[in-house]
């Protein structure tokens, strides 16, 4: 049912005074509660609520009928207070013995611990429940009621509220999640008790309109982003909105020009995190679509989801994850928005390459590639090559591979080789670009020409760090980079011998541990001299052969020495 019809039916229900039981059913997160509260508040502001009192109760965790009865009493308030926090003054009992009843409830609560009065535990709830009547009531989360509160009991109570207490009751629930053991009872009682049942299933447009009815500022962007992604879970949209407001608060004063990217990316990341199904793409997919908007996914390995996500990201105009995005992603995942970290990332983004330019390159190519069925292969390939050359400074290694793959696929090997050479010539000073295995976004690159040329370039960089310092840091940080490993891989057995002999105390132990944990075997040095750890062991064996005391010392490092 459309939201327009749902709104009309809810309005009719709220404005009347005749006793009635109304149900709004839908999946978790689609916004049943949010929409009910929104339409209720609108009716209150327009003075179109037929009854004078209102109560909202969630059954989540309630374990008995008495708990429900008391919750209804406690939640009851004048309709004028809808949308406001409840206050004790709202209760009509203030001038009719409230103090007496409070004290009575306290006394009964304490007396109920005595065996002789165990049969009277529900007395307080029953007394207070007497004051519930002739009012509008919303009962939410029937499917999440606690053990002890059965479906039959709930239906019996709401039927009583309608027939005997002249109430209008709305039930908000997810039928699909009703306990299997109570399903038969639910279906039978539902048919008997419910006067009208509305299925709440908003479209993306309706969901966005509910949360952002008159969007301005970043809400206008959020409305558009959620609509493009097709988000229908209103609970998720509210989480997206909260994250966006936090980012706006941090960035608006100094980095307003980066706010659009922050909101655009965080909307996607939050949807991916909070929508617990296969609708949104996972983060791993997002880090790989930077290959020119995912055009170059292996066609044989691409799943139906891959193809769907690829098309959605093209429509959303999301081409890659950059360093600024990565900081935003970490904040969304952890829920911690470190102002200093975000501002530092924003400053780096502003000083370096802006994502907008990079994405414009990618999307121009995407539009050219997919924009028609013209026989224009030559023109498309020429444009891809031309655009890539002109924007070499803003293309990531993974984007580069996507371009190279396409050029090769369409027999443009000469252009592919020229583009790789141009890339290395123009960006040769950016050492981190060529460390592919240590970069989250580039580690999956497989093109042999890129791997070969990048490897040559990486080998040109001279690492002047002290190997002993690196080995100690590896242990203290409990990890190492490819650059660290390549430096240590240059050491011979004699080099390790000199390093170990030159160290003392705790540092010596850390340096040795660092060397022993490296087991690299694929390098040329490892193939010729043995793995790093094997060379380190040989150095320690040499030290052990110098004296009986050193033999004991080396054995204490876990090295098995030959007799």
Coordinates of N, CA and C in Angstrom, one line a residue, residues 266-403:
X266 N 29.9 8.8 3.1 CA 29.4 8.2 4.4 C 28.0 7.6 4.2
X267 N 27.2 8.2 3.4 CA 25.9 7.6 3.1 C 26.0 6.2 2.6
X268 N 26.9 6.0 1.7 CA 27.1 4.6 1.1 C 27.7 3.7 2.2
X269 N 28.7 4.2 2.9 CA 29.3 3.3 3.9 C 28.4 2.9 5.0
X270 N 27.5 3.9 5.5 CA 26.6 3.6 6.5 C 25.5 2.6 6.0
X271 N 25.1 2.8 4.8 CA 24.1 1.8 4.2 C 24.7 0.4 4.2
X272 N 25.9 0.4 3.8 CA 26.6 -0.9 3.7 C 26.8 -1.6 5.1
X273 N 27.0 -0.7 6.1 CA 27.1 -1.3 7.4 C 25.8 -1.7 8.1
X274 N 24.8 -0.9 8.0 CA 23.6 -1.1 8.8 C 22.5 -1.9 8.0
X275 N 22.5 -1.9 6.7 CA 21.5 -2.7 6.0 C 22.0 -4.2 6.0
X276 N 21.3 -5.0 6.8 CA 21.8 -6.4 7.0 C 21.3 -7.4 5.9
X277 N 21.5 -7.0 4.7 CA 21.2 -8.0 3.6 C 22.2 -7.7 2.5
X278 N 21.9 -8.3 1.3 CA 22.8 -8.2 0.2 C 22.5 -7.0 -0.7
X279 N 21.6 -6.1 -0.3 CA 21.3 -5.0 -1.1 C 22.5 -4.0 -1.3
X280 N 23.1 -3.6 -0.3 CA 24.3 -2.7 -0.5 C 25.6 -3.5 -0.8
X281 N 26.5 -2.9 -1.5 CA 27.8 -3.6 -1.8 C 28.6 -3.5 -0.5
X282 N 29.4 -4.6 -0.3 CA 30.3 -4.6 0.9 C 31.5 -3.7 0.6
X283 N 32.2 -3.4 1.6 CA 33.4 -2.5 1.5 C 34.5 -3.1 0.6
X284 N 34.7 -4.4 0.6 CA 35.7 -5.0 -0.2 C 35.4 -4.8 -1.7
X285 N 34.1 -4.8 -2.1 CA 33.7 -4.5 -3.4 C 34.0 -3.0 -3.8
X286 N 33.7 -2.1 -2.8 CA 33.9 -0.7 -3.1 C 35.4 -0.4 -3.3
X287 N 36.3 -1.1 -2.7 CA 37.7 -0.8 -2.9 C 38.2 -1.3 -4.2
X288 N 37.5 -2.1 -4.9 CA 37.9 -2.7 -6.1 C 37.2 -2.1 -7.4
X289 N 36.1 -1.3 -7.1 CA 35.4 -0.8 -8.3 C 36.2 0.4 -8.9
X290 N 37.3 0.8 -8.3 CA 38.0 1.9 -8.8 C 38.7 1.6 -10.1
X291 N 38.6 0.4 -10.6 CA 39.2 0.0 -11.9 C 38.2 0.6 -13.0
X292 N 38.2 1.9 -13.1 CA 37.4 2.6 -14.0 C 35.9 2.1 -13.9
X293 N 35.4 2.4 -12.7 CA 34.0 2.1 -12.3 C 33.6 0.6 -12.5
X294 N 34.6 -0.2 -12.3 CA 34.3 -1.7 -12.3 C 34.1 -2.2 -13.6
X295 N 34.4 -1.5 -14.7 CA 34.2 -2.0 -16.0 C 35.0 -3.3 -16.3
X296 N 36.1 -3.5 -15.5 CA 37.0 -4.5 -15.9 C 37.0 -5.7 -14.9
X297 N 35.9 -5.9 -14.2 CA 35.7 -7.1 -13.4 C 35.8 -8.3 -14.3
X298 N 36.5 -9.3 -13.8 CA 36.6 -10.5 -14.6 C 35.2 -11.0 -14.9
X299 N 34.8 -11.1 -16.2 CA 33.4 -11.4 -16.6 C 33.1 -12.8 -16.1
X300 N 34.0 -13.7 -16.1 CA 33.7 -15.1 -15.7 C 33.5 -15.2 -14.2
X301 N 34.2 -14.4 -13.4 CA 34.1 -14.4 -12.0 C 33.0 -13.5 -11.4
X302 N 32.6 -12.5 -12.2 CA 31.6 -11.6 -11.7 C 30.2 -12.2 -11.4
X303 N 29.7 -12.0 -10.2 CA 28.4 -12.6 -9.8 C 27.3 -11.6 -10.2
X304 N 26.1 -12.1 -10.1 CA 24.9 -11.2 -10.4 C 25.0 -10.0 -9.5
X305 N 25.4 -10.2 -8.2 CA 25.5 -9.1 -7.3 C 26.6 -8.1 -7.7
X306 N 27.7 -8.6 -8.2 CA 28.8 -7.7 -8.7 C 28.2 -6.8 -9.8
X307 N 27.5 -7.4 -10.8 CA 27.0 -6.6 -11.9 C 26.0 -5.6 -11.4
X308 N 25.1 -6.0 -10.5 CA 24.1 -5.1 -9.9 C 24.8 -3.9 -9.2
X309 N 25.8 -4.3 -8.3 CA 26.5 -3.2 -7.6 C 27.2 -2.3 -8.5
X310 N 27.8 -2.9 -9.5 CA 28.6 -2.1 -10.5 C 27.7 -1.0 -11.1
X311 N 26.5 -1.4 -11.6 CA 25.6 -0.5 -12.2 C 25.1 0.5 -11.2
X312 N 24.8 0.1 -10.0 CA 24.4 1.1 -9.0 C 25.4 2.1 -8.6
X313 N 26.7 1.7 -8.5 CA 27.8 2.6 -8.2 C 28.0 3.6 -9.4
X314 N 27.7 3.2 -10.6 CA 27.8 4.1 -11.7 C 26.7 5.2 -11.6
X315 N 25.5 4.7 -11.3 CA 24.4 5.7 -11.1 C 24.6 6.6 -9.9
X316 N 25.3 6.1 -8.9 CA 25.5 6.9 -7.7 C 26.7 7.8 -7.9
X317 N 27.5 7.5 -9.0 CA 28.7 8.3 -9.3 C 29.7 8.1 -8.2
X318 N 29.9 6.9 -7.8 CA 31.0 6.5 -6.9 C 32.0 5.7 -7.6
X319 N 33.2 6.2 -7.8 CA 34.2 5.5 -8.6 C 35.3 4.9 -7.9
X320 N 35.7 5.4 -6.7 CA 36.8 4.8 -6.0 C 36.8 5.3 -4.5
X321 N 37.6 4.6 -3.7 CA 37.8 4.9 -2.3 C 39.2 5.5 -2.1
X322 N 39.2 6.8 -1.7 CA 40.6 7.4 -1.5 C 40.9 7.5 0.0
X323 N 42.0 8.2 0.3 CA 42.4 8.2 1.7 C 41.4 8.9 2.6
X324 N 40.8 10.0 2.1 CA 39.8 10.7 2.8 C 38.6 9.8 3.1
X325 N 38.2 9.1 2.1 CA 37.1 8.1 2.3 C 37.4 7.1 3.3
X326 N 38.7 6.6 3.3 CA 39.1 5.6 4.2 C 38.9 6.1 5.7
X327 N 39.3 7.3 5.9 CA 39.1 7.9 7.3 C 37.7 8.0 7.7
X328 N 36.8 8.4 6.7 CA 35.4 8.4 7.0 C 34.8 7.0 7.2
X329 N 35.3 6.1 6.4 CA 34.8 4.7 6.6 C 35.1 4.2 8.0
X330 N 36.4 4.5 8.4 CA 36.8 4.0 9.8 C 35.9 4.7 10.9
X331 N 35.5 5.9 10.7 CA 34.6 6.6 11.6 C 33.3 6.0 11.6
X332 N 32.7 5.7 10.5 CA 31.4 5.1 10.4 C 31.4 3.7 11.0
X333 N 32.5 2.9 10.8 CA 32.5 1.6 11.3 C 32.7 1.6 12.8
X334 N 33.5 2.5 13.3 CA 33.8 2.5 14.8 C 32.8 3.3 15.6
X335 N 32.1 4.3 14.9 CA 31.2 5.2 15.6 C 31.9 6.3 16.3
X336 N 33.2 6.4 16.1 CA 34.1 7.4 16.8 C 34.5 8.4 15.7
X337 N 34.1 9.6 15.8 CA 34.4 10.7 14.9 C 35.5 11.6 15.5
X338 N 36.7 11.1 15.3 CA 37.9 11.9 15.9 C 38.1 13.1 15.1
X339 N 37.8 14.3 15.7 CA 37.9 15.5 15.0 C 39.3 15.8 14.5
X340 N 40.3 15.5 15.2 CA 41.7 15.8 14.8 C 42.0 14.9 13.6
X341 N 41.7 13.7 13.6 CA 42.0 12.8 12.5 C 41.2 13.2 11.3
X342 N 40.0 13.5 11.4 CA 39.2 14.0 10.2 C 39.7 15.3 9.6
X343 N 40.0 16.2 10.5 CA 40.5 17.5 10.0 C 41.9 17.3 9.3
X344 N 42.7 16.4 9.8 CA 44.0 16.2 9.2 C 43.8 15.5 7.9
X345 N 42.9 14.6 7.8 CA 42.6 13.9 6.5 C 42.1 14.9 5.5
X346 N 41.2 15.8 6.0 CA 40.6 16.9 5.1 C 41.7 17.8 4.5
X347 N 42.6 18.2 5.4 CA 43.7 19.0 5.0 C 44.6 18.4 3.9
X348 N 44.9 17.1 4.2 CA 45.7 16.3 3.2 C 44.9 16.2 1.9
X349 N 43.6 16.0 1.9 CA 42.8 15.9 0.7 C 42.8 17.2 -0.1
X350 N 42.8 18.3 0.7 CA 42.7 19.6 0.0 C 44.1 19.9 -0.7
X351 N 45.2 19.6 0.0 CA 46.5 19.9 -0.5 C 46.9 19.0 -1.7
X352 N 46.4 17.8 -1.7 CA 46.7 16.8 -2.7 C 45.6 16.8 -3.8
X353 N 45.5 15.7 -4.4 CA 44.5 15.5 -5.5 C 43.1 15.5 -5.0
X354 N 42.2 16.2 -5.6 CA 40.8 16.2 -5.1 C 40.1 15.0 -5.8
X355 N 39.2 14.4 -5.1 CA 38.5 13.3 -5.6 C 37.6 13.6 -6.7
X356 N 37.0 14.9 -6.7 CA 36.1 15.2 -7.7 C 36.7 15.2 -9.1
X357 N 37.9 15.6 -9.3 CA 38.6 15.5 -10.6 C 38.8 14.1 -11.0
X358 N 39.2 13.3 -10.1 CA 39.5 11.9 -10.4 C 38.2 11.2 -10.8
X359 N 37.1 11.4 -10.1 CA 35.8 10.8 -10.4 C 35.3 11.4 -11.8
X360 N 35.5 12.6 -12.1 CA 35.1 13.2 -13.3 C 35.7 12.4 -14.5
X361 N 37.0 12.1 -14.4 CA 37.7 11.4 -15.4 C 37.1 10.0 -15.6
X362 N 36.8 9.3 -14.4 CA 36.2 8.0 -14.5 C 34.8 8.0 -15.1
X363 N 34.0 8.9 -14.6 CA 32.6 9.0 -15.1 C 32.5 9.4 -16.5
X364 N 33.4 10.3 -17.0 CA 33.4 10.7 -18.4 C 33.6 9.5 -19.3
X365 N 34.6 8.7 -18.8 CA 34.9 7.4 -19.6 C 33.8 6.5 -19.5
X366 N 33.2 6.3 -18.3 CA 32.0 5.4 -18.2 C 30.9 5.9 -19.1
X367 N 30.6 7.1 -19.2 CA 29.5 7.6 -20.0 C 29.8 7.4 -21.5
X368 N 31.0 7.6 -21.9 CA 31.4 7.4 -23.2 C 31.3 5.9 -23.6
X369 N 31.7 5.0 -22.7 CA 31.7 3.6 -22.9 C 30.3 3.0 -23.0
X370 N 29.4 3.5 -22.1 CA 28.1 3.0 -22.0 C 26.9 3.8 -22.6
X371 N 27.3 5.0 -23.1 CA 26.3 6.0 -23.5 C 25.6 5.7 -24.8
X372 N 26.0 4.8 -25.6 CA 25.4 4.5 -26.8 C 25.7 3.2 -27.4
X373 N 25.1 2.8 -28.5 CA 25.4 1.6 -29.2 C 26.1 1.9 -30.5
X374 N 26.7 3.1 -30.6 CA 27.4 3.5 -31.8 C 28.6 2.6 -32.1
X375 N 29.0 2.5 -33.3 CA 30.2 1.8 -33.7 C 31.4 2.7 -33.6
X376 N 31.8 3.0 -32.4 CA 32.8 4.0 -32.1 C 33.9 3.4 -31.2
X377 N 34.3 2.2 -31.5 CA 35.4 1.6 -30.7 C 36.7 2.4 -30.7
X378 N 37.0 2.9 -31.9 CA 38.3 3.6 -32.1 C 38.2 4.9 -31.3
X379 N 37.1 5.6 -31.4 CA 37.0 6.9 -30.6 C 37.0 6.7 -29.1
X380 N 36.3 5.7 -28.7 CA 36.2 5.4 -27.2 C 37.6 5.1 -26.7
X381 N 38.4 4.2 -27.4 CA 39.7 3.9 -26.9 C 40.7 5.1 -27.0
X382 N 40.5 5.9 -28.1 CA 41.3 7.1 -28.1 C 41.1 8.0 -27.0
X383 N 39.8 8.1 -26.6 CA 39.4 9.0 -25.5 C 39.9 8.5 -24.2
X384 N 39.8 7.2 -23.9 CA 40.3 6.6 -22.7 C 41.8 6.9 -22.6
X385 N 42.5 6.7 -23.7 CA 44.0 6.9 -23.6 C 44.3 8.4 -23.4
X386 N 43.6 9.2 -24.1 CA 43.8 10.7 -24.0 C 43.5 11.2 -22.6
X387 N 42.4 10.8 -22.1 CA 42.0 11.3 -20.7 C 42.9 10.8 -19.7
X388 N 43.4 9.6 -19.8 CA 44.3 9.0 -18.9 C 45.6 9.7 -18.9
X389 N 46.1 10.0 -20.1 CA 47.4 10.7 -20.2 C 47.3 12.1 -19.5
X390 N 46.2 12.8 -19.8 CA 46.0 14.2 -19.3 C 45.8 14.2 -17.8
X391 N 45.3 13.1 -17.2 CA 45.0 13.1 -15.8 C 45.9 12.1 -15.0
X392 N 47.1 11.9 -15.5 CA 47.9 10.8 -14.9 C 48.2 11.1 -13.5
X393 N 48.2 12.3 -13.0 CA 48.4 12.7 -11.6 C 47.3 12.3 -10.7
X394 N 46.1 12.0 -11.2 CA 45.0 11.7 -10.3 C 44.5 10.2 -10.5
X395 N 45.3 9.4 -11.2 CA 44.9 8.0 -11.4 C 45.6 7.1 -10.4
X396 N 44.8 6.3 -9.7 CA 45.4 5.4 -8.7 C 46.0 4.2 -9.5
X397 N 46.9 3.4 -8.9 CA 47.4 2.2 -9.5 C 46.3 1.2 -10.0
X398 N 45.3 1.1 -9.1 CA 44.2 0.2 -9.5 C 43.4 0.7 -10.7
X399 N 43.2 2.0 -10.8 CA 42.6 2.6 -11.9 C 43.4 2.4 -13.2
X400 N 44.7 2.6 -13.0 CA 45.7 2.4 -14.1 C 45.5 1.0 -14.7
X401 N 45.5 0.0 -13.8 CA 45.3 -1.4 -14.3 C 44.0 -1.5 -15.1
X402 N 43.0 -0.9 -14.6 CA 41.7 -1.0 -15.4 C 41.9 -0.4 -16.8
X403 N 42.5 0.7 -16.9 CA 42.7 1.3 -18.2 C 43.7 0.5 -19.1

